[in-house]
XYZ file of C-alpha atoms in Angstrom:
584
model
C 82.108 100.478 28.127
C 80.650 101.664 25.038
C 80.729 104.954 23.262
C 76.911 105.338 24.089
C 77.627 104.987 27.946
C 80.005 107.654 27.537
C 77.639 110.052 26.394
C 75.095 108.990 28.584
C 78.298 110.514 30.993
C 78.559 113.395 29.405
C 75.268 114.146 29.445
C 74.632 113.444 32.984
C 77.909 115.713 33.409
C 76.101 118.431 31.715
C 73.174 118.360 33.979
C 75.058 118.247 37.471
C 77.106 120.999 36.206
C 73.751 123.300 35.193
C 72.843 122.467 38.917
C 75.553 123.585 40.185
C 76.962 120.520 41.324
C 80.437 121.132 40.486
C 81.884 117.297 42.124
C 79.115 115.150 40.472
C 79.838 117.242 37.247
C 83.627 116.165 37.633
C 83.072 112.353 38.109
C 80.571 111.760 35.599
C 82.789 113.901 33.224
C 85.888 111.034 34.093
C 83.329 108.925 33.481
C 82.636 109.448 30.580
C 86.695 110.097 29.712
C 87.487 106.554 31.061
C 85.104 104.940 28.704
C 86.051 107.052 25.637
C 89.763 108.636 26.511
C 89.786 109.893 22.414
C 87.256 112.012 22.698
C 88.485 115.903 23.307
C 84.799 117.035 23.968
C 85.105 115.130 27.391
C 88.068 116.796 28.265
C 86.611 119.973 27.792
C 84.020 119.974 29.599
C 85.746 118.420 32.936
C 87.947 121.451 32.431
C 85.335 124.022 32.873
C 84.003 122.263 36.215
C 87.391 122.386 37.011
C 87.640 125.937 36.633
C 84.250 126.732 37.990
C 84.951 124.670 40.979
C 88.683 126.625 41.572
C 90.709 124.111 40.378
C 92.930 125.896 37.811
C 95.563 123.497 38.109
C 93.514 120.301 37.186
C 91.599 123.035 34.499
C 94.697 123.280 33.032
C 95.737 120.048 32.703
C 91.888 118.917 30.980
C 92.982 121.981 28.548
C 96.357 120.287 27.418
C 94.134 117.165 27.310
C 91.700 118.758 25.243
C 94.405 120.230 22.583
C 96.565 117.095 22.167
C 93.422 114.886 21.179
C 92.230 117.715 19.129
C 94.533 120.348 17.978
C 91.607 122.206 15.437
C 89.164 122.123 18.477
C 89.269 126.196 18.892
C 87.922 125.687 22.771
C 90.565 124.024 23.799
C 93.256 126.776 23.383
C 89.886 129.037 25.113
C 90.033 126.844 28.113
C 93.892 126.618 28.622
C 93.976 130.605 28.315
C 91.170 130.775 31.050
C 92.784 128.136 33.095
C 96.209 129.808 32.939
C 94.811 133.079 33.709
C 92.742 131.964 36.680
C 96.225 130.625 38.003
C 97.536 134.148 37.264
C 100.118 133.174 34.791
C 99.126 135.925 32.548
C 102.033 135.799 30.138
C 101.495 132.095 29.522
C 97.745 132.801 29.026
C 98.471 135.304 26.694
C 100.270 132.863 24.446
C 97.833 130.437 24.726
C 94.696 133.017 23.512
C 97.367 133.787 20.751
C 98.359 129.568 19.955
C 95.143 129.715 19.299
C 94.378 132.893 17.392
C 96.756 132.065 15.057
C 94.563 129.077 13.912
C 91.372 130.991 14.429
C 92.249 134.380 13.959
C 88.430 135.531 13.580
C 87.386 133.677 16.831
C 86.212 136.760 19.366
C 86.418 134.565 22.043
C 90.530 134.155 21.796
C 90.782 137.515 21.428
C 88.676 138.751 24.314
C 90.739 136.178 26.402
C 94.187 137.754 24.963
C 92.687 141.417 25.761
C 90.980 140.278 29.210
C 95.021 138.400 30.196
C 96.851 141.793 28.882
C 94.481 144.138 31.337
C 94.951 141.756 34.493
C 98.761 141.451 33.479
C 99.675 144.763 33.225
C 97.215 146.392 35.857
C 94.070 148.773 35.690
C 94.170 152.080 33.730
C 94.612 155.376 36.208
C 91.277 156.207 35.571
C 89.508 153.246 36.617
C 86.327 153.877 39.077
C 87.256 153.164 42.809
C 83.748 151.922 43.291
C 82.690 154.410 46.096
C 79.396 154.958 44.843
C 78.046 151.834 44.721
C 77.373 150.205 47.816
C 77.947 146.781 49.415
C 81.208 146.326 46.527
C 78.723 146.325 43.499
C 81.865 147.429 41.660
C 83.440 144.397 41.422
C 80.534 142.752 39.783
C 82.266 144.745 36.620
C 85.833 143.712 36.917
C 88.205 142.399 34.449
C 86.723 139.177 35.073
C 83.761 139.915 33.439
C 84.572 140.027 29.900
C 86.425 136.156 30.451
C 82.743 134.849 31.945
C 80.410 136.618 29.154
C 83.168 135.240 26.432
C 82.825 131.244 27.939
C 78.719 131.906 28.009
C 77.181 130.018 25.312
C 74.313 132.760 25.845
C 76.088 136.029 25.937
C 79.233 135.079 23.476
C 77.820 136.925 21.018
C 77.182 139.767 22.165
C 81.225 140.206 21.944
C 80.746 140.767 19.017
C 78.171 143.957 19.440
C 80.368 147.626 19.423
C 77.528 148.931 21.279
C 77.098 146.413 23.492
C 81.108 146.410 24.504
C 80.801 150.146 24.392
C 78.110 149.944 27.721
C 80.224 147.094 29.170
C 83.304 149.246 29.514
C 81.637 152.104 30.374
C 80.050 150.213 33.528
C 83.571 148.985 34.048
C 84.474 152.595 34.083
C 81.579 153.668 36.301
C 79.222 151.037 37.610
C 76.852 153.640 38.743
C 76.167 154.133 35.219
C 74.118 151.255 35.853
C 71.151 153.029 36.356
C 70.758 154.279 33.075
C 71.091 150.599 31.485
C 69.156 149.001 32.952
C 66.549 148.638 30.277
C 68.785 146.753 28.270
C 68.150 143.061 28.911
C 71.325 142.194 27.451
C 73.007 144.239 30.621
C 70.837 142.571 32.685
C 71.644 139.049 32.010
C 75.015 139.841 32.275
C 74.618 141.423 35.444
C 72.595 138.118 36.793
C 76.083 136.059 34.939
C 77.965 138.267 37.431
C 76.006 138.230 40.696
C 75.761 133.773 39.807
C 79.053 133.377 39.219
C 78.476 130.509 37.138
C 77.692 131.214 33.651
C 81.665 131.898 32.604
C 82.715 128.481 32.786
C 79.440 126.667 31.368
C 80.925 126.255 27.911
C 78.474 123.241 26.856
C 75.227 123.640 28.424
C 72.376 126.594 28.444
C 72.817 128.576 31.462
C 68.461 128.797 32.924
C 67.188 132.426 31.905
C 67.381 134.259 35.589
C 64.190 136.194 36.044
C 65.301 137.616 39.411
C 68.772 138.769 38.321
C 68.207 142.835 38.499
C 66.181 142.574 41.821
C 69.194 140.989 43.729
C 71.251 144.037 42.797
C 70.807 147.677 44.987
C 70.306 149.738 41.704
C 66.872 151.204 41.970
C 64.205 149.637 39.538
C 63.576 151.197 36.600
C 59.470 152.394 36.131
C 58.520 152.903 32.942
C 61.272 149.321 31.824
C 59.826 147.452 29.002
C 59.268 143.492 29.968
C 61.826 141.658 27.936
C 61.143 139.070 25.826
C 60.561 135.952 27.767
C 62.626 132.910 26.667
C 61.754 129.236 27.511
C 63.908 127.158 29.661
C 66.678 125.862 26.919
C 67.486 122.181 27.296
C 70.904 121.168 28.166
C 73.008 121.416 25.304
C 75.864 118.753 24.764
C 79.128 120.323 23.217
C 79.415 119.171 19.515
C 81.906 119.695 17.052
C 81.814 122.631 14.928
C 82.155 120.434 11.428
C 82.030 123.446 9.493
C 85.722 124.147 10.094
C 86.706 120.259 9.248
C 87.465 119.368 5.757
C 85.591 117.309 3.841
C 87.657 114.232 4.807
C 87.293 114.619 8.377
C 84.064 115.510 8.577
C 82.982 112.297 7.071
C 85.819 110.610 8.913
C 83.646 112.159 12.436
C 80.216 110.850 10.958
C 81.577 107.469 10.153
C 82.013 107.114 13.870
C 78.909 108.126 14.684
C 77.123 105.705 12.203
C 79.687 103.036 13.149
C 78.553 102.932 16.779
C 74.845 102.872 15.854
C 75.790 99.736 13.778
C 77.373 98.179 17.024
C 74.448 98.346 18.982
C 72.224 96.695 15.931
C 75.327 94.064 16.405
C 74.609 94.056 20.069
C 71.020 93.271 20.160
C 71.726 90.455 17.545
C 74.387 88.967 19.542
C 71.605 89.079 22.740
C 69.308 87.328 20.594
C 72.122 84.792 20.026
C 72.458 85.447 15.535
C 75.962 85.315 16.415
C 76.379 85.020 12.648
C 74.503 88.673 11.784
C 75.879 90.279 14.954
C 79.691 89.412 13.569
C 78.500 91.178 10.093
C 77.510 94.397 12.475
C 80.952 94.367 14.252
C 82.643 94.261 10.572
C 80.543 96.516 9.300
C 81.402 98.970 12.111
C 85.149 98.501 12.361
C 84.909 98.930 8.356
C 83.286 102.447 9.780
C 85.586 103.660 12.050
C 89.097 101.282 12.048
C 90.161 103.188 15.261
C 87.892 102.261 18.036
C 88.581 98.621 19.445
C 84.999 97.998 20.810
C 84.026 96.732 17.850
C 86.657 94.297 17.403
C 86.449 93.922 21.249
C 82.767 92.618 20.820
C 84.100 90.329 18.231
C 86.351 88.454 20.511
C 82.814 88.010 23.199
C 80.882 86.706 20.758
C 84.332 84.013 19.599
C 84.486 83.204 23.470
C 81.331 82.434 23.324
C 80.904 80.052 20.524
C 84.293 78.519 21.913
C 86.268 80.007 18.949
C 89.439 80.123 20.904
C 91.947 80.641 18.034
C 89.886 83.731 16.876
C 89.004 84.906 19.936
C 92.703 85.181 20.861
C 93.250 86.870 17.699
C 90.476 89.244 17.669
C 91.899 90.459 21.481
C 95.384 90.957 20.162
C 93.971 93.122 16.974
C 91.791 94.938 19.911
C 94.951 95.733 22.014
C 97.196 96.861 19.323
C 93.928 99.405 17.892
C 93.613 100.288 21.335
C 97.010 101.425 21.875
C 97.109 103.053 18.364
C 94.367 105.159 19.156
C 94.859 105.820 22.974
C 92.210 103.580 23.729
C 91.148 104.035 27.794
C 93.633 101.417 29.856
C 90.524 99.743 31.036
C 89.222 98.264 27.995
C 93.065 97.520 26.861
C 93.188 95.176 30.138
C 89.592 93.491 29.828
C 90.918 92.637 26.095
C 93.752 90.986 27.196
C 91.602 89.056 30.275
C 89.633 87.843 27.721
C 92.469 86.379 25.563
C 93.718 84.938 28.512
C 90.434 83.242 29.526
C 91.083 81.852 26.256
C 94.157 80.598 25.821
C 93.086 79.303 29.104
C 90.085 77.406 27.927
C 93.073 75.855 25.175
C 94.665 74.829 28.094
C 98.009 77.078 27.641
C 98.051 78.695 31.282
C 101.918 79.658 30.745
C 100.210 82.214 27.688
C 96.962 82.730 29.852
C 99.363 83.842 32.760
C 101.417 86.149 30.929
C 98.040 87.754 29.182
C 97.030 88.467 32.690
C 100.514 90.131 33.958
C 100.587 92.490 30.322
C 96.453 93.285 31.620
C 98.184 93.945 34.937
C 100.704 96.479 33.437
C 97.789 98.388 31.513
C 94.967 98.922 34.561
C 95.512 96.661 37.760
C 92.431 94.871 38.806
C 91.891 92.802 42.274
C 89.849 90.152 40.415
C 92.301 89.198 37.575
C 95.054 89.604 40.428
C 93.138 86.998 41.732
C 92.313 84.730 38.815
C 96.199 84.939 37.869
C 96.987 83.367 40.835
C 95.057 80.746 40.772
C 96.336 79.888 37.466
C 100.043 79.780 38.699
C 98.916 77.277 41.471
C 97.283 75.390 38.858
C 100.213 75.397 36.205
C 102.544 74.989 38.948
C 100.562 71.602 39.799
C 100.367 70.910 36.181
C 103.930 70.972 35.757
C 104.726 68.684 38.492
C 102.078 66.341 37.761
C 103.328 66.228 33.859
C 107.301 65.874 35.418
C 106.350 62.419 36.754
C 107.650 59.379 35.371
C 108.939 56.192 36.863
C 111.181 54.986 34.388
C 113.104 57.889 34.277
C 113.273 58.311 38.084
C 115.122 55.048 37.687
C 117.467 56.217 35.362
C 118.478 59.286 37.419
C 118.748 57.161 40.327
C 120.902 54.449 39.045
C 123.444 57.295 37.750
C 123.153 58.920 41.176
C 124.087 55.406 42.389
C 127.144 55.457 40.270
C 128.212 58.818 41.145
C 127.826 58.184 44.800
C 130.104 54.897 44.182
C 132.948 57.000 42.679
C 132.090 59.165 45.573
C 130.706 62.390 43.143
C 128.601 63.366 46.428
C 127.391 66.720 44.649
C 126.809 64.884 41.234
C 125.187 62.032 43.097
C 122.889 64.859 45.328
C 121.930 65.910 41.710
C 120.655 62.735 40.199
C 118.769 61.592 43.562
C 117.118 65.249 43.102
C 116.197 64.795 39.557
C 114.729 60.976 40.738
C 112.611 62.208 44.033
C 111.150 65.164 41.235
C 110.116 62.378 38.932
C 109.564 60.162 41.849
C 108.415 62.237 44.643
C 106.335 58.898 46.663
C 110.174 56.659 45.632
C 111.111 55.926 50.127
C 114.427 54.229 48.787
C 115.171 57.354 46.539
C 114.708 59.778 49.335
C 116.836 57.461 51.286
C 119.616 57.715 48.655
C 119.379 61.327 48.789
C 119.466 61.863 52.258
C 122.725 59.299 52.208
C 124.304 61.472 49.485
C 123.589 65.110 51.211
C 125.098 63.615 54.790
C 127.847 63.448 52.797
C 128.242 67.102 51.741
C 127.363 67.687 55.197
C 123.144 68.723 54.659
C 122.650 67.383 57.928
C 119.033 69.367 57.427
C 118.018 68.557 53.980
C 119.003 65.130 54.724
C 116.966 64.441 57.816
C 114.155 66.277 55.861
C 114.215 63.711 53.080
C 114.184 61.005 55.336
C 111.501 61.688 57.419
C 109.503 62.260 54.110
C 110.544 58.488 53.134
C 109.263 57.093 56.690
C 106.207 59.043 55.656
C 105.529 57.253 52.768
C 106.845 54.152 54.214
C 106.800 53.706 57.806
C 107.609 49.860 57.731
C 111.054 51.020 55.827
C 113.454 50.343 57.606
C 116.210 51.152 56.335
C 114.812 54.599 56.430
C 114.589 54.157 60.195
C 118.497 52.883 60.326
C 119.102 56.048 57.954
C 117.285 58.839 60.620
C 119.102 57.323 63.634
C 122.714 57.324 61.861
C 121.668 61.174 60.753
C 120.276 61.644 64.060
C 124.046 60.364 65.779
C 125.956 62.915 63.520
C 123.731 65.867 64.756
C 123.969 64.729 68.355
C 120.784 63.894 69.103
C 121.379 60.450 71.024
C 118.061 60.658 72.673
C 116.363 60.598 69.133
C 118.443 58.133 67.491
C 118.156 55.760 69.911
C 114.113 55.858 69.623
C 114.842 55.618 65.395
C 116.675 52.603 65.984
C 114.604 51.053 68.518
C 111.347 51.859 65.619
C 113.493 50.010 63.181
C 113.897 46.822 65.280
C 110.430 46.978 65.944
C 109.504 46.282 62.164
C 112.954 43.954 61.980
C 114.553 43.219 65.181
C 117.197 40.735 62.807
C 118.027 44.322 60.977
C 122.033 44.720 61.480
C 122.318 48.665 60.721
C 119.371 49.226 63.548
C 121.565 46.950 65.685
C 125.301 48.308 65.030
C 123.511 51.834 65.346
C 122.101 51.394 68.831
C 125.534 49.639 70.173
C 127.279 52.861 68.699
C 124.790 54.905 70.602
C 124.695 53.501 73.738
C 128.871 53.624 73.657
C 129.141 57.338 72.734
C 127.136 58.221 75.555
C 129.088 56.258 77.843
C 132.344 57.584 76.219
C 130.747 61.032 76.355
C 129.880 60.965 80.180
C 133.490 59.458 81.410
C 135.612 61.432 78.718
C 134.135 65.182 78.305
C 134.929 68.042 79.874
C 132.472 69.934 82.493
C 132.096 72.499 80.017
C 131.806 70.012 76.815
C 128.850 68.283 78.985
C 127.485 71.601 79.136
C 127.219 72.320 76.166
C 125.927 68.709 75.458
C 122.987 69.528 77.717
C 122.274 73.007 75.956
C 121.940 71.269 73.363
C 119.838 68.454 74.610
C 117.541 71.033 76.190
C 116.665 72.594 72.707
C 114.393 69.569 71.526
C 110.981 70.493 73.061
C 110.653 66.432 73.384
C 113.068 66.915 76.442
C 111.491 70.475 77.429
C 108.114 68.284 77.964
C 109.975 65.526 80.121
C 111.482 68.003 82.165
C 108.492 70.025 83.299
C 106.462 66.393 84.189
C 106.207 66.551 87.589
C 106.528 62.720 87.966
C 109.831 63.202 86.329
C 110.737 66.115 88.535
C 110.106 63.871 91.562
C 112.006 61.059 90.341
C 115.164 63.082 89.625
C 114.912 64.554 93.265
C 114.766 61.299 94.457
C 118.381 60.158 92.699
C 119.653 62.651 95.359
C 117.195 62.126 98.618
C 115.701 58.593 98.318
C 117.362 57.010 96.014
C 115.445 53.639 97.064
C 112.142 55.659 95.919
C 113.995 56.548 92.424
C 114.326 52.854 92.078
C 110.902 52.062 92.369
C 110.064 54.481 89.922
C 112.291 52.925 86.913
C 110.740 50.001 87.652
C 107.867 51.524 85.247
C 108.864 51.127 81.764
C 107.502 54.355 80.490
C 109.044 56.615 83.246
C 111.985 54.627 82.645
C 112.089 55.123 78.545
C 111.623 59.129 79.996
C 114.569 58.822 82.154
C 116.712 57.288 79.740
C 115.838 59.894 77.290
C 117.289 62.574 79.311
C 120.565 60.329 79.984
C 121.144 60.164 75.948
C 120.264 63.882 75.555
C 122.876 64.885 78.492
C 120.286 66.556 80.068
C 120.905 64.252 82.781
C 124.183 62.972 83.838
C 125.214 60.124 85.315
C 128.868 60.038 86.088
């Protein structure tokens, strides 16, 4: 956002607060602060809606804000007093009024607030009116608050500084039926409408509306003979400005520099929208050259390099942005869309390892969903990148001949290493995920190795050495039922093939072996485990199958029949090799 949209912010801030509407006042106020976080005026004024809306706490806080951007700003130690005071921390506010004083020892307002803390510290005099008189509680219209409202009134500040003026105001403290015999005084009047409002105490940078009705909504009797006084036009909202009188010479032009440097970046604006990207840049210089500290203008720069594909200076004009930003206290926001900028860059230069990491330091300064989101993508796509740049054949070979040698001098780990680096260079390589899956049987990867080996019959299903491979892995994780099929797929492709052969005699003889030699409970366990592949769960609950097994028991002439059909028999058989099913 620019420094224009802040005051546009500010002075929408103004207005909701004039009307009363203390929430609107507040957001357009943060507004305004998160677009321009450097400027104290901001701060200021959130802290009187604060304070008119109850919030001391938050009051207080805008106050400290206030003071740290701007130490000379005389307000700011006004506002902290009133916000410390309002919390009823009267010893802290008095020491605020007095930080203050003792940079502005003539300001009235500081001293009214030190006077105003002292009276509500240390309690009302003994001779302070009860307020019998007046009815409905008109007394406390006149309380020690008072004084604190007319001394954060742009309208009635001045009369502060009045003896004769004071000298009524503390008499009505005193005795607010001496009302009655002020009321001629339109001064006392508008003070009394301030009261009765409510509002005017905490309206430090706007014109509070003249209030016509203010001594009729009060239950003094009207006065007869009262002189009319003088009627006053409805003032415009008035933005808080800097008092440059008490700035020296240096910062005074240091505060219209910025002014005149953001004019200048708007003249740079509408250039760069008519696309005289050449006189636009000249603006941008022109206005950093104004005012070094604000990183919009360099900011701008780095659009208008993105968008004549200047990627070198666009990256550099975002990292001079970032580092004036942080210098100056820049708002987080425009730090982060800075550095999303210089990554769409380095992005566009095809460096999405820098792009990445521009995103995560944007991340750090103001989180946003959508670069969340374009960061991610990114790491997909590098991730891809870097694969896709990892491939190459010829060294695949290499790592797989030295795997070949390690797993010869039976290195298994070394040789698991090699076949790794291979299958990364070589990811579609069957006979180099075969190799692998031979090397991690060996350090007993029973999963990893089956894993890699389905992935070669993948990419190869007429490999069948791969299929010889998945039954012998198959055998040592006893799961007969499946080796036998991985065989019986190999001799299917070769039916010559000696390893598809020597693995299904070696099969069919450990089940034998296993149903004449185990224990009850070893076959038990044998069938737990058999029952665990949901291939067998599926068998089982067939109710063809179901039947059949019945009929072993009951007719076994029936059962016969039934294996005389080559697919229930294949089922049958299945559950034999699993132990599911025993036959001895």
């Amino acid at each position: 956002m620019s420094n224009a949209q802040a005051e546009e912010f500010k002075a929408a801030g103004n207005a909701a607060l004039q009307a009363g509407k203390l929430t609107e006042a507040i957001e357009s106020y943060a507004k305004a602060i998160n677009a321009d976080g450097t400027n104290h005026v901001y701060y200021s004024n959130r802290s009187a809606a604060y304070l008119k809306k109850g919030d001391a706490n938050n009051a207080l806080e805008d106050a400290k804000s206030t003071i740290a951007l701007n130490p000379d700003f005389s307000k700011g130690y006004s506002r902290k007093g009133a916000a410390l005071h309002a919390l009823k921390r009267y010893n802290d506010a008095i020491a605020a009024f007095e930080e203050g004083l003792a940079k502005f020892p003539a300001d009235a307002a500081l001293k009214k607030g030190v006077e105003d803390a002292k009276r509500d510290r240390d309690g009302p005099p003994p001779s302070s009116f009860s307020g019998g008189g007046m009815p409905g509680g008109m007394s406390g219209l006149f309380g020690d608050n008072l004084i604190q409202q007319i001394m954060l009134n742009p309208k009635t500040r001045a009369y502060l500084n009045d003896a004769e003026f004071m000298a009524k105001i503390r008499r009505l403290q005193a005795n607010p039926n001496s009302l009655t015999e002020m009321i001629n005084d339109p001064r006392i009047m508008e003070v009394l409408g301030l009261s009765l409002r409510g509002a005017g105490g905490d309206e430090e940078d706007e014109e509070d509306k003249p209030s016509s009705s203010a001594a009729s909504e009060t239950s003094a009797p009207k006065p007869s003979p009262a002189p009319a006084p003088m009627k006053e036009e409805p003032a415009p909202v008035v933005e808080e400005e800097e008092d440059l009188s008490e700035l020296t010479p240096e910062e005074r032009k240091k505060r219209e520099d910025a002014k005149a440097a953001i004019k200048v970046k708007e003249r740079g604006n509408e250039l760069y929208k008519a696309k005289k990207f050449d006189e636009a840049l000249a603006a941008y210089d022109e206005a950093s050259a104004l005012d070094p500290t604000n990183m919009t203008f360099i900011n701008n720069k780095a659009a208008l390099y993105f968008t004549t594909k200047q990627w070198d200076k666009c990256i550099e004009s975002c990292t001079e942005a970032v580092e004036v930003g942080k210098a100056n206290r820049a708002p987080f926001e425009e730090r982060a869309k800075a550095l999303v900028r210089c990554a769409k860059a380095y992005q566009k230069k095809g460096d999405l390892g820098k792009a990445i990491d521009c995103c995560k330091e944007a991340q750090l300064e103001y989180y946003d969903k959508a670069t969340e989101r374009l960061m991610k993508n990114w790491e997909l796509d590098k991730k891809k990148a870097d694969v896709a740049a990892y491939l190459d054949d010829d060294k695949a070979e290499e790592a797989k001949q030295r795997g070949n040698e390690a797993f010869r001098n039976k290195n298994w780990a070394d040789a698991v290493k090699e076949y790794e680096e291979a299958v990364k260079r070589a990811p579609n390589n069957a006979p180099i995920r075969n190799n692998l899956a031979a090397a991690l049987c060996k350090i007993m990867d029973f999963a990893g190795a089956k894993m890699h080996i389905e992935k070669a019959i993948e990419i190869d299903p007429k490999y069948v050495k791969a299929w010889a491979r998945k039954g012998d892995i198959e055998v040592l994780i006893k799961e007969n039922h499946k080796a036998i099929e991985s065989y019986k797929c190999g001799l299917a492709i070769d039916p010559t093939n000696a390893a598809c052969k020597d693995g299904m005699r070696k099969v069919q003889t450990l089940i034998n072996y296993a149903s004449s030699t185990m224990t009850e409970e070893e076959k038990m366990e044998r069938a737990r485990h058999g029952m665990a592949d949901p291939e067998i769960q599926a068998i089982l609950t067939d109710p063809v199958i179901q039947q059949i097994l019945k009929d072993f028991n009951e007719n076994p002439q029936a059962a016969n029949q039934a294996m005389a059909n080559p697919v229930v028999r294949a089922k049958i058989e299945k559950l034999i090799a699993s132990g599911v099913v025993q036959t001895a």
